[in-house]
PDB file of C-alpha atoms and ligand atoms in Angstrom:
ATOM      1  CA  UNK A   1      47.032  50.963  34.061  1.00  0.00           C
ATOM      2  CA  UNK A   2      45.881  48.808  30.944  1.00  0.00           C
ATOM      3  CA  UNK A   3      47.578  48.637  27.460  1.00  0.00           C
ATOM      4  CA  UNK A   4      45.561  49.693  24.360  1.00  0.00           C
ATOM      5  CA  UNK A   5      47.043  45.625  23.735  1.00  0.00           C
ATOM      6  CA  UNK A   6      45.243  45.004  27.185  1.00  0.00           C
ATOM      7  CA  UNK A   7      42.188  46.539  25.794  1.00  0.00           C
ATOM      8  CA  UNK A   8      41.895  45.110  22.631  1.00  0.00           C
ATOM      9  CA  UNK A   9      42.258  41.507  23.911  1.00  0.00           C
ATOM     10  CA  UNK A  10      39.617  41.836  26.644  1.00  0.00           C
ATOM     11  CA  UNK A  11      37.325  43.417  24.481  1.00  0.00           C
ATOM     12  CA  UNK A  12      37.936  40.306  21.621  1.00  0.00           C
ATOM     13  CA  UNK A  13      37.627  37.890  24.534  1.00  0.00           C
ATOM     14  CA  UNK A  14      34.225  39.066  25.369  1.00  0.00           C
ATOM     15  CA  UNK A  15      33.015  39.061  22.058  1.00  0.00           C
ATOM     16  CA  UNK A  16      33.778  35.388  21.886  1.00  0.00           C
ATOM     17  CA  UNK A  17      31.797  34.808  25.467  1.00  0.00           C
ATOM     18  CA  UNK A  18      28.795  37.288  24.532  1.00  0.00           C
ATOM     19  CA  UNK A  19      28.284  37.688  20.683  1.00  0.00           C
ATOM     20  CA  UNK A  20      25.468  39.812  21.132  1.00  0.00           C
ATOM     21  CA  UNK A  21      27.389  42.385  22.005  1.00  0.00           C
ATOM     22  CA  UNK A  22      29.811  42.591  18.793  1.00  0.00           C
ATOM     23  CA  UNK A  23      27.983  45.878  17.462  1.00  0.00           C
ATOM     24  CA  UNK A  24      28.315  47.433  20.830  1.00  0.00           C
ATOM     25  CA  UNK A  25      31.986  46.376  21.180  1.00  0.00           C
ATOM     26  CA  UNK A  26      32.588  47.542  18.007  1.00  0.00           C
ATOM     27  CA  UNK A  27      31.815  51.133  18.373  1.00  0.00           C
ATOM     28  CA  UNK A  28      32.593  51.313  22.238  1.00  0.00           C
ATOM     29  CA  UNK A  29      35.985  49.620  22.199  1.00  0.00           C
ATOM     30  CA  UNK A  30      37.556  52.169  19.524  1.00  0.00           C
ATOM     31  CA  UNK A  31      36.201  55.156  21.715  1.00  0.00           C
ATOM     32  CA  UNK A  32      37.783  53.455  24.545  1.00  0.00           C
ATOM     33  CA  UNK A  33      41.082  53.089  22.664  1.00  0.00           C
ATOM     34  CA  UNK A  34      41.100  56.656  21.334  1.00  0.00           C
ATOM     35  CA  UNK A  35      40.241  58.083  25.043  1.00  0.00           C
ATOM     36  CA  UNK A  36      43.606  56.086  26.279  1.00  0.00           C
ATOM     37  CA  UNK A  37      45.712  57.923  23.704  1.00  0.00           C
ATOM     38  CA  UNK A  38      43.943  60.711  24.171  1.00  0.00           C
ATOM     39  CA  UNK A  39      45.300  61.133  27.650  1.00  0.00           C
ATOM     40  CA  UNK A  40      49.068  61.223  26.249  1.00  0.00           C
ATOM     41  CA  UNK A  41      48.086  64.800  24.775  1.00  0.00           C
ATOM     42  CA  UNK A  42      46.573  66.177  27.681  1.00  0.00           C
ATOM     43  CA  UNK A  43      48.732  68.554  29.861  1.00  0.00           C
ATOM     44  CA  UNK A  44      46.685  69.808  32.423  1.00  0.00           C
ATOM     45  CA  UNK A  45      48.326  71.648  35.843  1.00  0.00           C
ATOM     46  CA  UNK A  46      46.977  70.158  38.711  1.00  0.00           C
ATOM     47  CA  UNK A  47      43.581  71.480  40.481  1.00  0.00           C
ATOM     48  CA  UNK A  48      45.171  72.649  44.245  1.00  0.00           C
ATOM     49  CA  UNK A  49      43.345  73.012  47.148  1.00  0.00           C
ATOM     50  CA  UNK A  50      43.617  75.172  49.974  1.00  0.00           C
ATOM     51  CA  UNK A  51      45.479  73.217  52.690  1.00  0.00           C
ATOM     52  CA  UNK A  52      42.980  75.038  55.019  1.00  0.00           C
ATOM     53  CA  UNK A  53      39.814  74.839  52.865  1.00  0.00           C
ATOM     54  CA  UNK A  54      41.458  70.776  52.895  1.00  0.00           C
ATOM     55  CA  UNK A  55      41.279  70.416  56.980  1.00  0.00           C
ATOM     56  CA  UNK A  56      37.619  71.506  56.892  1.00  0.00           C
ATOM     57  CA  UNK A  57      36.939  68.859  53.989  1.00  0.00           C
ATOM     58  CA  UNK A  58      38.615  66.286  55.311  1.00  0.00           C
ATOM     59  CA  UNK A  59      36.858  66.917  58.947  1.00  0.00           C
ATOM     60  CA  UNK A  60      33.694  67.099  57.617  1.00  0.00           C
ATOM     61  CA  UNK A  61      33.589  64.129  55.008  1.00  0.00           C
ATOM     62  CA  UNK A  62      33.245  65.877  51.949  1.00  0.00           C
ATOM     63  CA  UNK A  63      34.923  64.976  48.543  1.00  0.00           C
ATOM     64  CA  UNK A  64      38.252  67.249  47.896  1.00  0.00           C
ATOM     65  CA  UNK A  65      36.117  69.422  44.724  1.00  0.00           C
ATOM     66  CA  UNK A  66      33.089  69.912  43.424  1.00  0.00           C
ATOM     67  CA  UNK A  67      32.238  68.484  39.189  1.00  0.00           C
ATOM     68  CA  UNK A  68      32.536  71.719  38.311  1.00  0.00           C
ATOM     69  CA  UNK A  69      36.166  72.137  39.069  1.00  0.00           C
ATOM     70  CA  UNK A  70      37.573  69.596  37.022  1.00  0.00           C
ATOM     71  CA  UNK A  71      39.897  70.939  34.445  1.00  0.00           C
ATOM     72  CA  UNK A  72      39.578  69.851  30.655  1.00  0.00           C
ATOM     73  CA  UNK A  73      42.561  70.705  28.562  1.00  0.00           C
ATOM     74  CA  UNK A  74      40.406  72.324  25.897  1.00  0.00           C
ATOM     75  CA  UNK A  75      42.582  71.316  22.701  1.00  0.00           C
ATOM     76  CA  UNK A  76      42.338  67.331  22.913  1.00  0.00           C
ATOM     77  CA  UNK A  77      39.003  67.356  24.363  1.00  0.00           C
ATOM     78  CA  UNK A  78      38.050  68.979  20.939  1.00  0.00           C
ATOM     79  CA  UNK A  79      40.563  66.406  19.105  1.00  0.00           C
ATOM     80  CA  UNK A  80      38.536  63.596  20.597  1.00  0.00           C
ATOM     81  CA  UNK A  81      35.095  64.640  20.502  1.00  0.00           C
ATOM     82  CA  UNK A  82      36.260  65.282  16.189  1.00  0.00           C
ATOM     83  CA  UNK A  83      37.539  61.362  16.447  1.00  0.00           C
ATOM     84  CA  UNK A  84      34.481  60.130  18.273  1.00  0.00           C
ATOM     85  CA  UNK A  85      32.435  61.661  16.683  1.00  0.00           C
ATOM     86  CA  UNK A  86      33.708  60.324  13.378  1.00  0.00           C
ATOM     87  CA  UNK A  87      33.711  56.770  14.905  1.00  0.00           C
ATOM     88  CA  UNK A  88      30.122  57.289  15.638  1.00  0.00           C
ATOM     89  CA  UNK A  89      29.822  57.699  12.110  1.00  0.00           C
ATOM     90  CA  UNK A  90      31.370  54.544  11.124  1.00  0.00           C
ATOM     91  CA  UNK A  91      30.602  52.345  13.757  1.00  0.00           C
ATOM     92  CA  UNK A  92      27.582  53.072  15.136  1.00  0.00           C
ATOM     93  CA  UNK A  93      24.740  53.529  13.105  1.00  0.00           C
ATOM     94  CA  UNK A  94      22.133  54.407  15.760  1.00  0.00           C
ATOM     95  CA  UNK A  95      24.166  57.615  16.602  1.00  0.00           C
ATOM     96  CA  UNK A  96      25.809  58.216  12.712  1.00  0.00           C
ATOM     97  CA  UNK A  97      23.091  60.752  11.765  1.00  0.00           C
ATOM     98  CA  UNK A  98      23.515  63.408  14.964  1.00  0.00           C
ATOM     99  CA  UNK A  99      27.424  62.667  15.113  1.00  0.00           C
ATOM    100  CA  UNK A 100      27.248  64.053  11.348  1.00  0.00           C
ATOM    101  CA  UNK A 101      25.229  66.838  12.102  1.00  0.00           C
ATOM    102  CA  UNK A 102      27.761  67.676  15.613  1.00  0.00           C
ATOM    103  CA  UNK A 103      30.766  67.469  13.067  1.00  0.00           C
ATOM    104  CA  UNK A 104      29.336  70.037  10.601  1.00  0.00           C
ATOM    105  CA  UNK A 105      28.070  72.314  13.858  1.00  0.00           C
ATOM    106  CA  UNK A 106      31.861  72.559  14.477  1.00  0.00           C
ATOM    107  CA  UNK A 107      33.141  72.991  11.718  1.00  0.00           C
ATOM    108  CA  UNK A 108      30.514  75.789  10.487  1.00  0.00           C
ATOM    109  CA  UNK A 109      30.801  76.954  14.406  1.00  0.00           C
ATOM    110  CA  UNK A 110      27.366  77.164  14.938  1.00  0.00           C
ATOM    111  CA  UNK A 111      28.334  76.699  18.565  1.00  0.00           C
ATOM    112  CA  UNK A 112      31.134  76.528  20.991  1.00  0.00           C
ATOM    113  CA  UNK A 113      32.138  73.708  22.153  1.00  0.00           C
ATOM    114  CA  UNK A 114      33.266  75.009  25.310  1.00  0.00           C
ATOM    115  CA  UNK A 115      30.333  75.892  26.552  1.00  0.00           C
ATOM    116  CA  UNK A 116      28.812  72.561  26.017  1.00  0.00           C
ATOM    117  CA  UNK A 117      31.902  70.653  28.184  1.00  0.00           C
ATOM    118  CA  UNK A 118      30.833  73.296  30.625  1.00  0.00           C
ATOM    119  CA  UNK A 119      27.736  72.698  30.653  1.00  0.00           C
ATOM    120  CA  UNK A 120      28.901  69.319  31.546  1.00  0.00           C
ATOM    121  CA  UNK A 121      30.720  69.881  34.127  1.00  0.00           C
ATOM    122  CA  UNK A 122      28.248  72.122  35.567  1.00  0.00           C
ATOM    123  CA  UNK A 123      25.717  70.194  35.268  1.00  0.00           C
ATOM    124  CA  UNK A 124      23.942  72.866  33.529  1.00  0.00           C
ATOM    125  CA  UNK A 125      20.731  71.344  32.346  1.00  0.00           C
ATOM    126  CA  UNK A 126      19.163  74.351  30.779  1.00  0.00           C
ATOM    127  CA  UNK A 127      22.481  75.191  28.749  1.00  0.00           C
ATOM    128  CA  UNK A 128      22.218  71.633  27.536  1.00  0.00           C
ATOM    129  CA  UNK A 129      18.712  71.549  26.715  1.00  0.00           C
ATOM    130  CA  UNK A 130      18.761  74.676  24.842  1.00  0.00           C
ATOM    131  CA  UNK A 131      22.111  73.313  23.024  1.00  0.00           C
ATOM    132  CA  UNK A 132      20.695  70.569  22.146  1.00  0.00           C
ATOM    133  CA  UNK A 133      17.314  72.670  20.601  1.00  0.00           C
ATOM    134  CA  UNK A 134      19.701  74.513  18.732  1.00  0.00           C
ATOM    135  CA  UNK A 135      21.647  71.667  17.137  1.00  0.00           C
ATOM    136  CA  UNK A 136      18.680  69.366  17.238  1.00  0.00           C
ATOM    137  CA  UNK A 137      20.465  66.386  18.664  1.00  0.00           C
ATOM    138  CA  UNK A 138      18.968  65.001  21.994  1.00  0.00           C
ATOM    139  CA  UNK A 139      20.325  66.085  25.124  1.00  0.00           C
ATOM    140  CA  UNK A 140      21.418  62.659  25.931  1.00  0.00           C
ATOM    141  CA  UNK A 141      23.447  62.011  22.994  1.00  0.00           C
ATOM    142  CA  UNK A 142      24.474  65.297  23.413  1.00  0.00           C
ATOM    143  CA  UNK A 143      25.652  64.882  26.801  1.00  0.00           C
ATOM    144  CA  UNK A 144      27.548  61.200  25.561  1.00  0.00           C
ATOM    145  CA  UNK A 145      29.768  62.855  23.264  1.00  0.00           C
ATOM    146  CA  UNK A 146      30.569  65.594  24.983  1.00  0.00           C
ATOM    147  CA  UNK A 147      31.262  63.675  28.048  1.00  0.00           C
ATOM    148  CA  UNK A 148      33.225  60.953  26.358  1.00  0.00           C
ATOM    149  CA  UNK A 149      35.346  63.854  24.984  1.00  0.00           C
ATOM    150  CA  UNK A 150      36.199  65.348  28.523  1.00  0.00           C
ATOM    151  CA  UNK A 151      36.637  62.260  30.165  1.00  0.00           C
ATOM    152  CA  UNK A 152      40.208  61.968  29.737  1.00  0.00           C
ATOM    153  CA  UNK A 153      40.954  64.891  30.975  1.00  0.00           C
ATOM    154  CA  UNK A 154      38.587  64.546  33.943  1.00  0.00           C
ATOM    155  CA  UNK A 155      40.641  60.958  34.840  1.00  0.00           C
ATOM    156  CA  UNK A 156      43.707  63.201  34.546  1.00  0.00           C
ATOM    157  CA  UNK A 157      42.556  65.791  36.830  1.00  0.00           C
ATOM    158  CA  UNK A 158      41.383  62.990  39.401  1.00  0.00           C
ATOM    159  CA  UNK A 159      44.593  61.176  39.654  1.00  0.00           C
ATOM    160  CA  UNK A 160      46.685  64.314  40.392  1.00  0.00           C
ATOM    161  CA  UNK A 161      43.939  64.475  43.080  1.00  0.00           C
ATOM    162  CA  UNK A 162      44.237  61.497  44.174  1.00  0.00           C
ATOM    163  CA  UNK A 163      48.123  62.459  45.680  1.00  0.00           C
ATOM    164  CA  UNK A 164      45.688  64.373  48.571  1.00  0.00           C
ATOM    165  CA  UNK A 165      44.349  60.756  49.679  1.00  0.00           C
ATOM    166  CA  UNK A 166      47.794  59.032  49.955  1.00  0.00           C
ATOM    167  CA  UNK A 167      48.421  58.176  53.239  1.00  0.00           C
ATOM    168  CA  UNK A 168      45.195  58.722  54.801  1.00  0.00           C
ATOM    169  CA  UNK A 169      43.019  56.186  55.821  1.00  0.00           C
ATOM    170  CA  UNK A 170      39.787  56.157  53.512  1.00  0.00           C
ATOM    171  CA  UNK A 171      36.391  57.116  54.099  1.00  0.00           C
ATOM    172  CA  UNK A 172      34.558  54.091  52.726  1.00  0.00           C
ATOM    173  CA  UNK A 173      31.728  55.953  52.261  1.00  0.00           C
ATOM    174  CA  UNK A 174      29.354  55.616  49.062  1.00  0.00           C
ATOM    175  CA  UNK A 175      29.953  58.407  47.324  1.00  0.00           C
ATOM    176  CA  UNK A 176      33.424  59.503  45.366  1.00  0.00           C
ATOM    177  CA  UNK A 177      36.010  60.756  47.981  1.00  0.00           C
ATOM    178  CA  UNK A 178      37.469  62.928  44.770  1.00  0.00           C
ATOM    179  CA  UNK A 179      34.421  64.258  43.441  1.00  0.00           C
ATOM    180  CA  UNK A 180      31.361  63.178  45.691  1.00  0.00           C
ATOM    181  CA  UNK A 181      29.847  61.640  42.496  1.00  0.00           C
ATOM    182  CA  UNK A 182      28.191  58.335  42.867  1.00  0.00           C
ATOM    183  CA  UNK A 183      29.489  54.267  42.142  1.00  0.00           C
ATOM    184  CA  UNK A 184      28.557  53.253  38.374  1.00  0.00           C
ATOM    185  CA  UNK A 185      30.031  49.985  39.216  1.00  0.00           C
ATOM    186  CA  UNK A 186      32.067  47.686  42.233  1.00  0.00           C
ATOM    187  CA  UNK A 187      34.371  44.948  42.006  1.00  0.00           C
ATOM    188  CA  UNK A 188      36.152  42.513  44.158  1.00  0.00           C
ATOM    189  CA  UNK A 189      39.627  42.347  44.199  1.00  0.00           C
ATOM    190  CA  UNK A 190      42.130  39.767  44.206  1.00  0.00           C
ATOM    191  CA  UNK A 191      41.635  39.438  48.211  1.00  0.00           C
ATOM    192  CA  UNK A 192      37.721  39.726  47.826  1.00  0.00           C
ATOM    193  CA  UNK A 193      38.350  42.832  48.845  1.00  0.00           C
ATOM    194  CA  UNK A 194      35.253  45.653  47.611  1.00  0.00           C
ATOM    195  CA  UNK A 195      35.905  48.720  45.544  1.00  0.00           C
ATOM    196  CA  UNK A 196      33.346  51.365  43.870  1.00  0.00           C
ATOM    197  CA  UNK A 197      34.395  52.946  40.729  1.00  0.00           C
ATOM    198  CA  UNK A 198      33.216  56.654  40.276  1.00  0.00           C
ATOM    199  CA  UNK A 199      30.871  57.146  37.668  1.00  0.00           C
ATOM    200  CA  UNK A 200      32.205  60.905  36.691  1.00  0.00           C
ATOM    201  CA  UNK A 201      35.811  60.831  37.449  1.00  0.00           C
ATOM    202  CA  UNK A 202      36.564  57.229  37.396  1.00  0.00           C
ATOM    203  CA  UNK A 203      38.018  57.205  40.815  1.00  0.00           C
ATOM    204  CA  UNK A 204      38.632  53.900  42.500  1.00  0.00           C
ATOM    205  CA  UNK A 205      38.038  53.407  46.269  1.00  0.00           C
ATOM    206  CA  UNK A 206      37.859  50.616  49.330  1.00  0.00           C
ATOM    207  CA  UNK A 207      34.751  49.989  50.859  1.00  0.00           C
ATOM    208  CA  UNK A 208      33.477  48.112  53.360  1.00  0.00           C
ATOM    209  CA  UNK A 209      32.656  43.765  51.674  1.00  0.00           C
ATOM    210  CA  UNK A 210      28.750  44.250  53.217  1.00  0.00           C
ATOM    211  CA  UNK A 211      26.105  46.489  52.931  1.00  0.00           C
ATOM    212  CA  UNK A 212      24.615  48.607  50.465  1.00  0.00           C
ATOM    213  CA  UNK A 213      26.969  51.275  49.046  1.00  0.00           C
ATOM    214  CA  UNK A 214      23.989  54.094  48.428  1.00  0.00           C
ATOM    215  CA  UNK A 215      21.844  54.064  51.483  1.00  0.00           C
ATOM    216  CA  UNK A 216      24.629  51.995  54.006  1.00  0.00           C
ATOM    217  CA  UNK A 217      21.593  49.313  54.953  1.00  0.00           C
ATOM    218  CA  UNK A 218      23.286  46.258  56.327  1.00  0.00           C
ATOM    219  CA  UNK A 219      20.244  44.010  56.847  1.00  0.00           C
ATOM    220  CA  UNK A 220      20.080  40.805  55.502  1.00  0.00           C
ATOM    221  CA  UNK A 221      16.460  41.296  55.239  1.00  0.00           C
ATOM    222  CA  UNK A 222      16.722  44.189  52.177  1.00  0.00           C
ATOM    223  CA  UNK A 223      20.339  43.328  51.012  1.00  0.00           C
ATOM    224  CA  UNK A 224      19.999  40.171  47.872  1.00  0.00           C
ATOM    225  CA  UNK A 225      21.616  39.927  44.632  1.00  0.00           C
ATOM    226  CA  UNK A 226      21.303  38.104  41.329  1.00  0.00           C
ATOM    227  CA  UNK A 227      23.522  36.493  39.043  1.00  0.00           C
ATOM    228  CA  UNK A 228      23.403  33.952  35.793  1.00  0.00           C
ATOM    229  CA  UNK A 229      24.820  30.836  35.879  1.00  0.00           C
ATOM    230  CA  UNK A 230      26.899  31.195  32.780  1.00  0.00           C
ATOM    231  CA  UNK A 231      28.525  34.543  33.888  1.00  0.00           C
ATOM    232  CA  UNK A 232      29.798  33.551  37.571  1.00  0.00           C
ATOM    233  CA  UNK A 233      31.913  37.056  37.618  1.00  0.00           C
ATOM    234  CA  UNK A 234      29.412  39.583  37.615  1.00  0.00           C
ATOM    235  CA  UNK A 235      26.572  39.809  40.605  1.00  0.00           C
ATOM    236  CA  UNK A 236      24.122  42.561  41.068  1.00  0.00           C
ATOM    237  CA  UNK A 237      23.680  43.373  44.473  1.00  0.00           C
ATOM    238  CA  UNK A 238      20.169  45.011  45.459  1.00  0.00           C
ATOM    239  CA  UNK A 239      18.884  46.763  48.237  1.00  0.00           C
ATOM    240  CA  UNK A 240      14.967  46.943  49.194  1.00  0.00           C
ATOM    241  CA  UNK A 241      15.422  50.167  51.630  1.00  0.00           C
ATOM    242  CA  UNK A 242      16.627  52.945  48.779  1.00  0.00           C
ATOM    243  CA  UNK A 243      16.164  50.178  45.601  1.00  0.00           C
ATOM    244  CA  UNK A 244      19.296  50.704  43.797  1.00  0.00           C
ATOM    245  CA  UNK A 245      21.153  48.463  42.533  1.00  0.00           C
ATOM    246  CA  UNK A 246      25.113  48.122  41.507  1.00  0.00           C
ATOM    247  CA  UNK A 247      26.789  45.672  39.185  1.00  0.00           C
ATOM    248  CA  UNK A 248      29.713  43.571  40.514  1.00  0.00           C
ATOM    249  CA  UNK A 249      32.508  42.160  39.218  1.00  0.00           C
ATOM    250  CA  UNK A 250      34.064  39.686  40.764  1.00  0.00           C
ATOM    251  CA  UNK A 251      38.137  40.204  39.383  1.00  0.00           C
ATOM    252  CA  UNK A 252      39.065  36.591  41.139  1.00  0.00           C
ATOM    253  CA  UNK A 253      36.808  35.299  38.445  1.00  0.00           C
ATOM    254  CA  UNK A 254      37.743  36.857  35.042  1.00  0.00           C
ATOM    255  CA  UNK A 255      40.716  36.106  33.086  1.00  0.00           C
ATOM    256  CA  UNK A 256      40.933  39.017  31.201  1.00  0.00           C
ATOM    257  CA  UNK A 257      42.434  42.495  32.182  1.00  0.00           C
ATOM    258  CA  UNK A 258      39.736  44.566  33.603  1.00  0.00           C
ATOM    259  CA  UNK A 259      38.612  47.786  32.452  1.00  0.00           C
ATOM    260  CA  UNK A 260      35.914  49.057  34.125  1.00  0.00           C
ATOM    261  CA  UNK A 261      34.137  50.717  31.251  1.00  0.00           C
ATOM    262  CA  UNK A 262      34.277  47.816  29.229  1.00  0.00           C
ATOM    263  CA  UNK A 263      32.725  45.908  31.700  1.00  0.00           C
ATOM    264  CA  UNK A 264      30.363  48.039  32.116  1.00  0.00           C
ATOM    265  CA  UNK A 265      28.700  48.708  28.590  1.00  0.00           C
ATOM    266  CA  UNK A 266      28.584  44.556  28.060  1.00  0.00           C
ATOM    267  CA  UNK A 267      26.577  44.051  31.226  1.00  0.00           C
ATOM    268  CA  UNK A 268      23.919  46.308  29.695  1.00  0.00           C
ATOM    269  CA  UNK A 269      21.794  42.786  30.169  1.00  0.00           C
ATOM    270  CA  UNK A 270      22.291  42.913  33.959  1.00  0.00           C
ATOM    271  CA  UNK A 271      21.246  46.513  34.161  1.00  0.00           C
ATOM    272  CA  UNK A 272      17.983  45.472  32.364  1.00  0.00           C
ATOM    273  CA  UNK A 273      17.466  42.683  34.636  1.00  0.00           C
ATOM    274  CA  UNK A 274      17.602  44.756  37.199  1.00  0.00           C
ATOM    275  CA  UNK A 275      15.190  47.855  35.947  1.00  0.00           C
ATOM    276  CA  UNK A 276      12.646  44.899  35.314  1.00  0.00           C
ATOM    277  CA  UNK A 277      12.751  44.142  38.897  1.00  0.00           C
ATOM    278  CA  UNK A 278      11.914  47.817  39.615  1.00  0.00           C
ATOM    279  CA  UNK A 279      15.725  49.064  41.041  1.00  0.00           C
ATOM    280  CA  UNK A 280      17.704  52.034  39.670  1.00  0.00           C
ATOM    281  CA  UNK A 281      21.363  52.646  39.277  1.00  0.00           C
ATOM    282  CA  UNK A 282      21.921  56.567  40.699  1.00  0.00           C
ATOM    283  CA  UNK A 283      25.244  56.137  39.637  1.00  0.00           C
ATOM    284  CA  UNK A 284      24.268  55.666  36.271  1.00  0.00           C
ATOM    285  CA  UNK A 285      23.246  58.970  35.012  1.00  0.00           C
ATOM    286  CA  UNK A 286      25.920  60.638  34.591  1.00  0.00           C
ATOM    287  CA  UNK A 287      27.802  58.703  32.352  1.00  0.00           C
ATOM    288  CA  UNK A 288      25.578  56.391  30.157  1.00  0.00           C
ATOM    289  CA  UNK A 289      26.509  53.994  28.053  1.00  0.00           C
ATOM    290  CA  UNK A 290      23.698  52.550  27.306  1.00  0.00           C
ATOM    291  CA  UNK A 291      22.875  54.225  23.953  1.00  0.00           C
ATOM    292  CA  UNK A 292      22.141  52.121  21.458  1.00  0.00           C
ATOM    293  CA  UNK A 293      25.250  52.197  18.943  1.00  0.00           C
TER     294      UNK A 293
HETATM  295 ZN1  LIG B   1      34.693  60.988  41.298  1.00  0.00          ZN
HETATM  296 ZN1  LIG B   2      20.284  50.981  49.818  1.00  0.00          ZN
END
């Protein structure tokens, strides 16, 4: 795992290579650091699966659990979404007003913030629409913070899963062996070696080097990619039978410790590159990060 030391140098050493991004790395980098110790207050038993319920998963394909069954230990996902929101505030003026108004919903407890991680989880769109009426802060931004505050938790819960995997040879499939969520992101490892990265649970798995990861196309015909000469570690691979796209880091090429998410919201460039060309991300959704701080 990365230090918050770690974290801070690879987000100053990006600054230096992309500029452009300072406001962005600004606000982003001190969420990051506060979800990291965030995680050291978060006890959290772990989510246990029927070993029979298991056999028929495991037979079948399917992810161990379902979103909704993540566990969120309720009194630092509060804590954070307090601290992020009051980061918001200082660092990240695009958000600052509705982070206010969030803050003062809490405190006056014009709502419960339980339901809205919940909702999350759930993937309750109508309970976070009609939250997000009631507060009058855009679903989306809604959904960020909220998100953001759970996520430690929802890493937490993931890695206990992840003991279920051990020892048995991987799936390689497209989709999030933990959570059946899709890949926000790949990367190469040190052997060239592929990996997706979950975009819900932040789950880490092996997949086959070709081929796309949503659809499984393996023709050269639909499978290109893109990259810019003076970023030589990230590619964005495309595919022209189910037109999504993925960002890829290439880890053999950056000399920085890699954290995914930080990778992730300064490549926001790539991802427009790619929209122009007319490809989506469906791994995207869940988790964006690509509100303007
Ligand atoms: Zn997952
Ligand atoms: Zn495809």
């Amino acid at each position: 795992m990365i230090t918050q030391e770690q974290l801070k140098q690879s987000s100053e050493l990006i600054k230096k290579t992309r500029p452009a991004y300072q406001p962005i790395l600004d606000f982003y980098s001190r969420v990051f650091l506060a979800q990291e110790q965030n995680r050291q207050d978060i006890f959290l038993p772990p989510v246990v699966i029927d070993p029979d319920l298991l056999k028929i998963k495991q037979k079948n394909e399917m992810p161990l659990i379902d979103q909704s069954e993540f566990l969120f230990d309720i009194k630092a996902s509060k804590q954070l979404f307090d601290t992020i929101c009051g980061l918001a505030q200082d660092f990240a003026p695009g958000l600052s007003h509705n982070a206010q108004s969030l803050k003062n919903a809490c405190k006056t407890q014009s709502f419960r913030l339980e339901t809205l991680f919940s909702a999350i989880l759930g993937n309750q769109g109508s309970t976070l629409h009609d939250l997000g009426k009631l507060l009058n802060v855009p679903e989306r931004e809604l959904t960020f913070f909220g998100y953001a505050s759970i996520a430690p938790s929802i890493r937490t819960c993931s890695e206990q899963l992840e003991n279920y995997l051990a020892g048995k040879p991987g799936l390689k499939k497209g989709y999030c062996p933990i959570c059946g969520n899709l890949p926000d992101m790949a990367f190469l490892d040190k052997d060239g070696k592929r990996h997706l990265k979950c975009c819900f649970c932040g789950h880490e798995w092996l997949v086959n080097r070709m081929g796309c990861v949503f659809c499984e196309n393996n023709d050269k015909d639909y499978q290109h990619y893109f990259f810019n000469d003076e970023e030589k570690e990230y590619r964005v691979n495309l595919c022209d039978n189910c037109h999504n796209y993925i960002k890829l880091v290439d880890l053999r090429k950056i000399d920085r410790a890699f954290y995914p998410k930080l990778e992730q919201v300064t490549t926001l460039h790539l991802d427009m590159q790619a929209k122009e060309q007319g490809y989506t991300n469906s791994g995207s959704s869940a988790n964006d990060m690509s509100l303007q701080a």
